[in-house]
Structures are given as C-alpha cells and as structure tokens.
XYZ file of C-alpha atoms in Angstrom:
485
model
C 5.794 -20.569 -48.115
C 5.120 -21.756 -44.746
C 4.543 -18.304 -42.586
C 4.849 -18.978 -38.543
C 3.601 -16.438 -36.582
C 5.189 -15.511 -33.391
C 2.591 -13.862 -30.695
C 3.605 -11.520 -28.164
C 1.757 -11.887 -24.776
C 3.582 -9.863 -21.748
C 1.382 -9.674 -19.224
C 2.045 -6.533 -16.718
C 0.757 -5.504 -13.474
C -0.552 -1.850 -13.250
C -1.969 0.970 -11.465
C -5.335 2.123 -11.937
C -3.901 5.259 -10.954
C -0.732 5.455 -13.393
C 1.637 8.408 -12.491
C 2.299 10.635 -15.925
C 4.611 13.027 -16.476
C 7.200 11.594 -13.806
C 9.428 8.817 -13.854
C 7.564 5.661 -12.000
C 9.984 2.392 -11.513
C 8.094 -0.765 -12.088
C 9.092 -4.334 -12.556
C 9.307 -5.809 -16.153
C 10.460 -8.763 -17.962
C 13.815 -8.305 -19.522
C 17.075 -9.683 -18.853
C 20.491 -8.989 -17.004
C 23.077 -10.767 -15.499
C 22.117 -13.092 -12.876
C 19.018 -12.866 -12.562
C 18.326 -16.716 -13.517
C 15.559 -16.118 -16.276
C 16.206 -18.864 -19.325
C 18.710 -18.180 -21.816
C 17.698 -21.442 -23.601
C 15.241 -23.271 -25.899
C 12.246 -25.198 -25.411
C 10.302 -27.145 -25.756
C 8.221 -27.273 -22.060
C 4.577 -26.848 -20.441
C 6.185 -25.168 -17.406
C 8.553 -22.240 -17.284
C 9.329 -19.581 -14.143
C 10.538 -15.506 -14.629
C 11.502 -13.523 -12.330
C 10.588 -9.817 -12.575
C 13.326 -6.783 -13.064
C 13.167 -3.206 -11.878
C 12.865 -0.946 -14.396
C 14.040 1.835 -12.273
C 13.471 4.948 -15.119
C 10.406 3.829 -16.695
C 8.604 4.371 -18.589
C 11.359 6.089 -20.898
C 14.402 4.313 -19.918
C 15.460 0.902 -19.895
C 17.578 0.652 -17.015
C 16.747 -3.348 -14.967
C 18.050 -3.746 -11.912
C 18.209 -7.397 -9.689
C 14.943 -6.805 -7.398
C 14.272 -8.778 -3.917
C 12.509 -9.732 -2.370
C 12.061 -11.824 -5.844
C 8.737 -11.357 -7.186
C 8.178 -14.519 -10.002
C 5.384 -15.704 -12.200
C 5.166 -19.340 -13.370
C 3.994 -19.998 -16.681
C 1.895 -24.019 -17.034
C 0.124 -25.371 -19.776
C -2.712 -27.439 -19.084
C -5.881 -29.305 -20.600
C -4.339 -29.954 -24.091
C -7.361 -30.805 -26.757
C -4.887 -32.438 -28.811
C -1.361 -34.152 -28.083
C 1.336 -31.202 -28.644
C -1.295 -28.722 -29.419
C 0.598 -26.076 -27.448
C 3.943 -25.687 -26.137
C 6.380 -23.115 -24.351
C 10.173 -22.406 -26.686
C 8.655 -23.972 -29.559
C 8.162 -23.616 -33.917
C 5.226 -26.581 -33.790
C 8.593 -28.404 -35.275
C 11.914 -27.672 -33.093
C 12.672 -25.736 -30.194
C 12.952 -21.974 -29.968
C 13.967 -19.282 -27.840
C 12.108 -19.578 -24.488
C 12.547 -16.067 -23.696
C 12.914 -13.817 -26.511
C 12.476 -10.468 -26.962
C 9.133 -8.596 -27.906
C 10.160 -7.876 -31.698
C 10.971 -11.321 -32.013
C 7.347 -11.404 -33.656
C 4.637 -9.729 -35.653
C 6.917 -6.625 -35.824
C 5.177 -4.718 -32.988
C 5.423 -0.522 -32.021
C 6.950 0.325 -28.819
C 3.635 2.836 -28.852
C 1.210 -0.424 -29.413
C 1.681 -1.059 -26.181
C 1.116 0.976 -22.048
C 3.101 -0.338 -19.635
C 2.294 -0.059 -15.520
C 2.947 3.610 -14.353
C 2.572 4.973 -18.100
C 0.588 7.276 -20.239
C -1.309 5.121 -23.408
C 1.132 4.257 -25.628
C 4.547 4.371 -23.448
C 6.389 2.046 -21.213
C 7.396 -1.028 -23.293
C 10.330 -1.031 -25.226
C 10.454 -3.833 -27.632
C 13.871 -4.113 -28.456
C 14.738 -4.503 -24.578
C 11.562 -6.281 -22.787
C 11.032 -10.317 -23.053
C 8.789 -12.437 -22.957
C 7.844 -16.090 -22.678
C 7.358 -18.116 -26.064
C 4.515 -19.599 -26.740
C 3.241 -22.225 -29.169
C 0.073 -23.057 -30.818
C 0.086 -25.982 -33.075
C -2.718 -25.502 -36.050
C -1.255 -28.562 -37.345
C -2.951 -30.927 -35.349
C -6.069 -29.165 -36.619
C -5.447 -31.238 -39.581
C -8.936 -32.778 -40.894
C -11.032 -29.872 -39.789
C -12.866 -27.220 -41.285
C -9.973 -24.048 -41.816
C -13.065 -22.158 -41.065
C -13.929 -22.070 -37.539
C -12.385 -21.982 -34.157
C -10.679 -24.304 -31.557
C -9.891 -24.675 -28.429
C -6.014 -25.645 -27.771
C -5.026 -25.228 -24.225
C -5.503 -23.614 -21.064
C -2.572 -20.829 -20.000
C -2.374 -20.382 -16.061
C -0.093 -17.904 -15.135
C 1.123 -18.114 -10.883
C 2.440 -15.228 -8.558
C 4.430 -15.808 -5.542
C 2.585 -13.134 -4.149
C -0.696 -11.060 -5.006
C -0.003 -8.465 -7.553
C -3.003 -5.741 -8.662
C -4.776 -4.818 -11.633
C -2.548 -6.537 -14.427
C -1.681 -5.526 -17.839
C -1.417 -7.726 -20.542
C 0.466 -6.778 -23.626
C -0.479 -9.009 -26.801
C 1.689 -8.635 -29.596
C 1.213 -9.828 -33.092
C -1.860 -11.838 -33.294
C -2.176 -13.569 -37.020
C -0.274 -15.268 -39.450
C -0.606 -17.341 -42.044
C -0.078 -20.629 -44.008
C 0.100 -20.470 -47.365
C -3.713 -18.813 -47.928
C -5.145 -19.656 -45.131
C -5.217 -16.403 -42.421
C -5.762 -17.729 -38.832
C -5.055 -15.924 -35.510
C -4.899 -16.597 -31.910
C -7.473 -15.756 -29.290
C -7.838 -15.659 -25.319
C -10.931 -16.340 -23.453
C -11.004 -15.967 -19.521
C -11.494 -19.313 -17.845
C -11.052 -18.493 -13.836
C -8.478 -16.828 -11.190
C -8.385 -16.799 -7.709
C -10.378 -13.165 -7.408
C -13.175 -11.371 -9.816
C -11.098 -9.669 -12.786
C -12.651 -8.110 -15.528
C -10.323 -6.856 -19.133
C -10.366 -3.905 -20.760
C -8.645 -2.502 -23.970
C -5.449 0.516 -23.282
C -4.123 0.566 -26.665
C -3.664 -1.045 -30.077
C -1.907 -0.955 -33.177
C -5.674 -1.054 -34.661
C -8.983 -1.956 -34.934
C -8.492 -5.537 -35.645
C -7.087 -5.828 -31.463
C -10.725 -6.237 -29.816
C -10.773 -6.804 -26.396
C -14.172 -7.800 -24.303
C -14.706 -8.055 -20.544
C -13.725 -11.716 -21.012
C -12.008 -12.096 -24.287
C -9.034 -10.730 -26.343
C -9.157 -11.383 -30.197
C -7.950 -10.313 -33.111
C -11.112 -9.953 -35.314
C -9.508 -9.297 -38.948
C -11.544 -11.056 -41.961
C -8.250 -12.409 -43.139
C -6.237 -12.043 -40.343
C -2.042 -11.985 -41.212
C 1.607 -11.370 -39.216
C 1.861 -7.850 -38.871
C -0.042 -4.889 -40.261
C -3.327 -3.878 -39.989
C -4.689 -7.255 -40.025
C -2.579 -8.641 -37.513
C -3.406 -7.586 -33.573
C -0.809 -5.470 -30.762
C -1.716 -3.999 -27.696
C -2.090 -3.804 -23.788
C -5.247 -5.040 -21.821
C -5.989 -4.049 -18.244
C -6.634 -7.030 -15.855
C -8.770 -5.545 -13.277
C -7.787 -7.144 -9.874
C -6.994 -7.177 -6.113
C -4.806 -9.687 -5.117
C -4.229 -11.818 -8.105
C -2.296 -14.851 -7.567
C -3.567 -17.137 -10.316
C -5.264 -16.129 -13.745
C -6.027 -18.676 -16.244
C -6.524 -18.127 -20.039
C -8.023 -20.671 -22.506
C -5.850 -20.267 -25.750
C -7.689 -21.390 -29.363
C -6.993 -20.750 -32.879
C -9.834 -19.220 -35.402
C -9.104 -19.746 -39.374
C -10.310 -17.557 -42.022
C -10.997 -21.010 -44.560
C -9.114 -19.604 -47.562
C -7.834 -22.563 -47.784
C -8.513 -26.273 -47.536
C -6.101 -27.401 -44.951
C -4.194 -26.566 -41.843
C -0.778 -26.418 -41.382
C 2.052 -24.008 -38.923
C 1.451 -22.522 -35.842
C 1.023 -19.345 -33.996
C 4.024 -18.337 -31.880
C 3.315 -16.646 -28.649
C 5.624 -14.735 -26.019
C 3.966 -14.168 -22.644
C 6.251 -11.841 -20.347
C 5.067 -9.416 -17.210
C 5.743 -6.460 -15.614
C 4.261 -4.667 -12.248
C 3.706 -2.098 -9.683
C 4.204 -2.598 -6.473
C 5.878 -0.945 -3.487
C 6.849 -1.555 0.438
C 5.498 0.969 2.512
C 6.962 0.971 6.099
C 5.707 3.176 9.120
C 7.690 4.017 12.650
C 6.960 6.177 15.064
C 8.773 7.667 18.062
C 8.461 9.632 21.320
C 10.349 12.693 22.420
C 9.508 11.453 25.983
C 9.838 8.027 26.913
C 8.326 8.908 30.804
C 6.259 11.676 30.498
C 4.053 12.679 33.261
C 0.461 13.423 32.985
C -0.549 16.871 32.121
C 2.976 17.515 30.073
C 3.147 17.623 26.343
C 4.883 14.719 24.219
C 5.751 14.991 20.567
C 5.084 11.835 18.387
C 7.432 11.499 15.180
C 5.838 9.481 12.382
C 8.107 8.544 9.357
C 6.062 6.762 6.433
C 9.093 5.322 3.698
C 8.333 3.562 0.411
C 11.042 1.423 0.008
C 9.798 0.478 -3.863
C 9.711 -0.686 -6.623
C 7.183 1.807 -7.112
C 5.767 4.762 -6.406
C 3.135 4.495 -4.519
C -0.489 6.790 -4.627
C -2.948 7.676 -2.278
C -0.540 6.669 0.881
C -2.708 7.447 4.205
C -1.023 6.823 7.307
C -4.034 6.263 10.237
C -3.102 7.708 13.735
C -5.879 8.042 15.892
C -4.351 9.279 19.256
C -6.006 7.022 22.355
C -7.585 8.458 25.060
C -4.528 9.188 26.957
C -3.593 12.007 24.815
C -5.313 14.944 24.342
C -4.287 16.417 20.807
C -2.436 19.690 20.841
C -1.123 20.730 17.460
C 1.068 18.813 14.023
C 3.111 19.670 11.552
C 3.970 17.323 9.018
C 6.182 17.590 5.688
C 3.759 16.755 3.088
C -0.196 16.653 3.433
C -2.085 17.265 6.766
C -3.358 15.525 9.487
C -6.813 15.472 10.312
C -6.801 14.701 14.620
C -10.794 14.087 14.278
C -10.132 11.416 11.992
C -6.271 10.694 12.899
C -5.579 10.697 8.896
C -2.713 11.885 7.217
C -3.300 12.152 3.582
C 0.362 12.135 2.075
C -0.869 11.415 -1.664
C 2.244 9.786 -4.090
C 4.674 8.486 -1.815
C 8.110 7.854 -4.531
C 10.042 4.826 -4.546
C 12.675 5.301 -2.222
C 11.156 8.124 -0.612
C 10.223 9.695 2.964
C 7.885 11.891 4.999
C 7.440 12.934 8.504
C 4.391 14.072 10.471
C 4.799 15.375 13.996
C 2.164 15.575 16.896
C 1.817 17.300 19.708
C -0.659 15.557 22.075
C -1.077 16.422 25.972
C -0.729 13.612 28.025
C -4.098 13.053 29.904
C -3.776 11.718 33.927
C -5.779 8.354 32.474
C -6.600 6.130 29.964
C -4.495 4.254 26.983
C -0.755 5.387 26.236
C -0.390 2.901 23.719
C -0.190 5.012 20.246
C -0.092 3.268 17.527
C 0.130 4.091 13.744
C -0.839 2.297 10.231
C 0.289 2.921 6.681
C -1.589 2.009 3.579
C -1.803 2.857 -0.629
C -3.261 1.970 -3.788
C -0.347 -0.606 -4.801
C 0.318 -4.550 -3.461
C 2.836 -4.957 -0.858
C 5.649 -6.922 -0.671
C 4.904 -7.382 2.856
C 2.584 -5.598 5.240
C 4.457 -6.382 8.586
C 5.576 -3.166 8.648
C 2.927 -1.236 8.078
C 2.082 -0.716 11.396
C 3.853 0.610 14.400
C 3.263 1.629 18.086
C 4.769 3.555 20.588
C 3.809 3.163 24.140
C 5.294 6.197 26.753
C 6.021 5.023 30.408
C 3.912 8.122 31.701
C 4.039 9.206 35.248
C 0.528 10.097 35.611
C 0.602 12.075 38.893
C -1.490 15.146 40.027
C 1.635 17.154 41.300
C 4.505 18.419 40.801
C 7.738 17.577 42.320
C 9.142 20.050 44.801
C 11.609 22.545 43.545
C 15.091 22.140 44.723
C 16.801 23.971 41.976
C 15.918 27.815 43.142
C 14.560 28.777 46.519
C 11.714 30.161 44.478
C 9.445 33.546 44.693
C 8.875 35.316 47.928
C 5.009 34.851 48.924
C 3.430 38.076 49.676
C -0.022 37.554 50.850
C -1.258 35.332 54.121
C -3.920 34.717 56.817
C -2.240 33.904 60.118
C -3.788 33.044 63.863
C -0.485 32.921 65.043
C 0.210 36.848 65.714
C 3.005 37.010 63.396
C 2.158 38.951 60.280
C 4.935 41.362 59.517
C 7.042 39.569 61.767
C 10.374 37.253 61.291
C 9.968 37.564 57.215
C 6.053 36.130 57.230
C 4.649 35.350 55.048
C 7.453 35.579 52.445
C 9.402 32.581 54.448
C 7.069 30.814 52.615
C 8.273 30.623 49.270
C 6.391 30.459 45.688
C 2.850 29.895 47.121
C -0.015 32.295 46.027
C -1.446 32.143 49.819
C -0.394 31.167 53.364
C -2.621 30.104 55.816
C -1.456 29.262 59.211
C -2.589 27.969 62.801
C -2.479 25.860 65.272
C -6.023 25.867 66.482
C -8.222 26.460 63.604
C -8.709 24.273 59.875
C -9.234 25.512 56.807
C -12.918 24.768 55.045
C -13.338 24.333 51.529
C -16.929 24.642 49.701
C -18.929 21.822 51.171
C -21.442 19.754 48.895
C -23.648 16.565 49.026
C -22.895 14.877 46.360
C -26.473 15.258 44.357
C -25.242 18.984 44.692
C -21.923 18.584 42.184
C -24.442 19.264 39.087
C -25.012 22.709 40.206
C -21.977 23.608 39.677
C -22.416 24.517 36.175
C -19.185 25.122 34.675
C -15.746 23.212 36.944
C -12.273 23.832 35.465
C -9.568 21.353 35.658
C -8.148 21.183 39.043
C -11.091 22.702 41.378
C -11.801 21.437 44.856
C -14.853 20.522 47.027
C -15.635 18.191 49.891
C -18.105 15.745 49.074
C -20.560 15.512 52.099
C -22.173 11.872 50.734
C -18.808 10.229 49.701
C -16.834 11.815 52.515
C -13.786 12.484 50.790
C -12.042 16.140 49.283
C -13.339 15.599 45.191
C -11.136 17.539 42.565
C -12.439 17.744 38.796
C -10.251 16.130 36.566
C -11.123 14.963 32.939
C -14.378 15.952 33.323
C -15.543 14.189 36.455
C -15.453 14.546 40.007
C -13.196 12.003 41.844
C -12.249 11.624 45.570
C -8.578 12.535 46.365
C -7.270 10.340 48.599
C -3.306 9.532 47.819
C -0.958 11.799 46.132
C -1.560 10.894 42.842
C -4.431 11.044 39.998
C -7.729 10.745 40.750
C-alpha cells in the first residue's frame, strides 16, 4: 500500500521569557473570515500567510484579524531534482495548501509549546494551520533506499523582524511499502546568527541539534514512536529571513523508492507595540517652581510584553524632587523605571516631581523598551519641552496688601512716626535714607573660596569683577538685569 506521509512544520515566534500561568495573546496560523490566507490547492514554490491573534492563548482558540498585518512568505528554491519538492502537493495531484495540523502523522496538542506557553501547551491541532509541504522520494528513483538526499532549500520571509522563533515539526516518517524514510532540516543561512534548540517531543526519535532537526528512528514510520513531533526554539534578534535545506534519509528495507513526505509549515509569534507620552502640569513654569511630569507607557499588543523599562533621565534643568508611579519604581540616578510585564492592551503611569533649575536643558524626554519585536518603534519615544520663565524674582503681589513690616533702620528721623516702618509691607527689613548707601560684604574675587559653605541666593560685591555676585547653582555670577544669573 502506498503510505504518504504528511509533515507538520509551523514555525512560531517566541519569548525567551514565556509568561506561565496567565493568559499571553500571540499570533498563530489558523484561519477566519477574511483574513486572505488560501483556502485552495496547490501545487506552487511560493505561498504568503498572514498571522492571527490568538487573543486567549495558550488555552483558547479565539483568532482575531490583526494589523498592522504581520506575513511570512513561504519559497522553494535550489531543487536537486525537477519536482523534488512542492507547496499543496501528494508528489501526484494537488492538496490542501493550508491544512490543519492533524492533517498528518496524527500529532498531540502536548507534542508541541507554542510562544507565551509552558512545554507542552499552546498549539491546538484541530484549530492551527499550516503550510503543505511536499517532498518527492520518487525522483530518488535509481538510488540507494539507504542513505540521504538533499531536495530543496525552504526560505521562509517576514515583513518585519520577529524574535526567537519556534518551530513546530509534526509527523516526521512514513513509509512506502517497506521502506521507512523520514524528512530532515539542516540550517543553511538567515539574515542574523540563530542557533535551535529542542522544547518538546512526542519522543526520542525528534532530535534536534544546534543546526539540524531529524527524526533519528532505525525504521522511521507515520506516527508513533518512530515517527517525529515537536517544537524547536529559533534563537534570534531580528529575523527576517531563515532558510532550511530539506532532504529525505531512507532506512533501505527495501530496494526502491517511491511516495513522498508531506509537510505543513505554519507560524505563530510574540510581539507587541509599546508606546510612551509624557506630559507637563506646567506648560510655563518659572525657575525655582516645581513641575510634575506624567509618563504613560501602553502596550497596545499582540502580546504581553516583559521586562518593559521606560528611560527618563531628567536634563539639567530639573532638579529631581520626588515620583510616584503605579507599578515598579523609578530610579532618578539612573532615570529607570522598571515596570516588568507590561499586558497586551495595558497601561501604567509614573509621575515626577522635578524643580525647575534657573538654567540649563528643559527639553525632557522619555524612551520605552522590552524583551519582544515591535511593530514599530516611532513611538517609543517622547519629549516634553516646558516654556520656563527662568527669572530670579518674583512678581509683585497685587492680590493682598501683604504683612505689616515690623523692624527698620532709618536716617530719616521717622521711626515710630506716620506708620514706619510697617508702611512698608511684607519685607523682613527697611532701610531708608537719603544720604547714606547700604554696603554688602565686600570681596576680591580670589576671596569667594573662603567662603566655605554659600546657600542659594546669598549676596556679595565682587571687588575684581565689579559687579553685586549672588550664588546660584553652585557658582557665583554677577547680577546685573533682573533676571537669572
């Protein structure tokens, strides 16, 4: 009886730092109206999916349209032999281009660890597809049934840069007759450094190397022990292009070739939008007031997101004062705020409270980052940039007439008299005359050091520079105009 194996390859982008016990959305290979993945048969080299959200995996099965459209494009290349491998193909007539994952080799749902998911969860095979895939041991006819042989090279495309993949493999063996043969992967190149590793298996026989998946059975068959199911972690930034050289290995229990191994290649991913924006309480501040900063970092999906730091280092206008922030803390030496999972659709807010200093930059600006891929990173940063006032004084009161003053020096013979000094409203001292100034501490300037300890705001005349010097974040400057230093 002629026995055609059909091999299940989704292919899956995951976290390194999957999120148990919770419900993680992720986007998966399935089907639902309109999303424009093939309904039909093949046979082609070529073939494009677009990715689903999953949005209650790893348990559920609920796909949703997702945009912006994340897609990966399927191309056979470098065939050994003419029609040695095909997409929606039986080696004979078309098939299903898109089938489902038990469509072959009779895999577990718990062969198999999807992004997001403990070992053994996350793929549902009765719901998620896959791409079909042919190999076509016919055209092997003439050679040894006991070796192996190359076939064709796989390259799979993303729109975009997706991180750390996972590769499901489904059913690896089958048979013809007697002779046992199975299919095999071997990495060729992609457009970063990725190394594999093995997740989980149906059993031994699945055998997974840095660089090669295999199913190493003695007499490899379609399902069972001796056939091969299970998940493989692509380990990778950025990925945009993997490719995979396919081949067929025979056991040579018998004398001839004949069949083919059937292969469906789907993928599912995390990835997430993480947005940052920031606000002022204050638009025009003036120097020396206090303005609060309002940070709000959102995760806009698919997934949820881990290890989300938002960087806000305030600029040397500010002087930092005190935060508050609704998940995590903020570190003002570093200007981190470690927020840790960040869920899809979620948000947090982080407040500062910053003192605006009489100089330097107002411009305040804020970055977001995680552990996922992005679906874009334009908003990931944000600044907010204050119109501050930055003068040394305060406007005068006209809204009360203010406190009496009750303490003055006069040359003008009128203490006690006509109300004086309390005429003279809200100062801590009055001096008045008409015939004599008032002299402040008088220094050379080489003389400033000896003043061991100035506060903010404290006057001298600077004999060398000629001017009246006040101290100001930290440094002496002459005071010439009604504003900062």
């Amino acid at each position: 009886m002629n026995r055609k194996l059909q091999f299940i390859l989704v292919l899956s982008v995951a976290s390194l730092f999957p999120l148990y016990g919770q419900t993680a959305p992720n986007l998966e290979f399935a089907l639902v109206s309109g999303d424009g993945n093939p309904t039909g048969n093949g046979p082609v080299t070529t073939a494009t999916i677009n990715f689903l959200k999953n949005t209650n995996n790893p348990s559920g099965t609920s796909f949703a349209l997702y945009q912006p459209e994340l897609k990966a494009t399927f191309t056979l290349t470098n065939q050994v032999y003419s029609n040695a491998a095909r997409l929606g193909w039986t080696g004979s007539a078309g098939a299903a281009l898109y089938p489902l994952m038990n469509s072959a080799g009779a895999p577990s749902n718990n062969n198999f660890t999807a992004s997001g998911a403990s070992s053994g969860t996350g793929i549902m095979v009765t719901n998620n597809r896959g791409i079909n895939l042919t190999l076509n041991s016919s055209v092997l006819s003439g050679n040894s049934t006991n070796g192996t042989y190359q076939m064709a090279d796989l390259t799979i495309t993303f729109n975009r840069p997706v991180n750390n993949p996972i590769l499901h493999i489904g059913g690896m063996g089958g048979f013809q007759g007697s002779l046992g043969f199975a299919g095999g992967f071997d990495y060729v190149s992609s457009n970063v450094p990725v190394s594999f590793s093995r997740l989980s298996g149906n059993s031994s026989s699945f055998n997974v190397t840095s660089t090669s998946i295999r199913n190493t059975a003695t007499n490899p068959s379609a399902t069972g022990a001796n056939s091969a199911s299970g998940s493989i972690l692509i380990s990778g930034q950025g990925i945009t292009t993997l490719t995979l050289r396919t081949n067929i290995r025979g056991d040579g229990q018998a004398s001839s070739w004949g069949g083919g191994d059937g292969m469906t290649i789907g993928i599912s991913t995390l990835e997430s939008n993480l947005s940052i924006t920031k606000t002022v309480n204050n638009q025009n501040p003036k120097s020396g007031t206090n303005v609060i900063f309002t940070l709000t970092a959102q995760n806009s999906g698919a997934s949820n997101n881990t290890n989300v730091k938002v960087t806000d280092q305030l600029p040397s206008g500010y002087s930092f004062i005190s935060s508050s922030a609704s998940v995590g803390a903020y570190d003002n030496s570093s200007g981190i705020w470690n927020i840790g999972t960040l869920n899809d659709g979620n948000s947090e807010v982080l407040n500062i409270t910053a003192k605006v200093n009489y100089s330097g930059n107002y411009t305040n600006t804020a970055n977001i980052s995680g552990d996922l891929s992005e679906t874009t990173t334009s908003d990931n940063s944000n600044s907010s940039t204050p119109n501050v006032q930055t003068v040394c004084y305060e406007d005068k009161n006209t809204s009360s007439a203010g406190i009496n003053s009750n303490f003055g020096i006069t040359t003008l013979k009128r203490a006690g008299k006509d109300t004086w000094p309390t005429v003279r409203s809200s100062a801590f001292m009055v001096l008045e005359s008409n015939t004599k100034g008032f002299v402040i501490t008088r220094l050379p300037k080489a003389s400033l050091g000896n003043i061991t300890n100035p506060i903010e705001g404290m006057l001298v005349y600077d004999l060398t520079d000629k001017c009246l010097k006040i101290y100001a974040d930290g440094i002496w400057s002459c005071f010439t105009t009604p504003t900062c230093p």
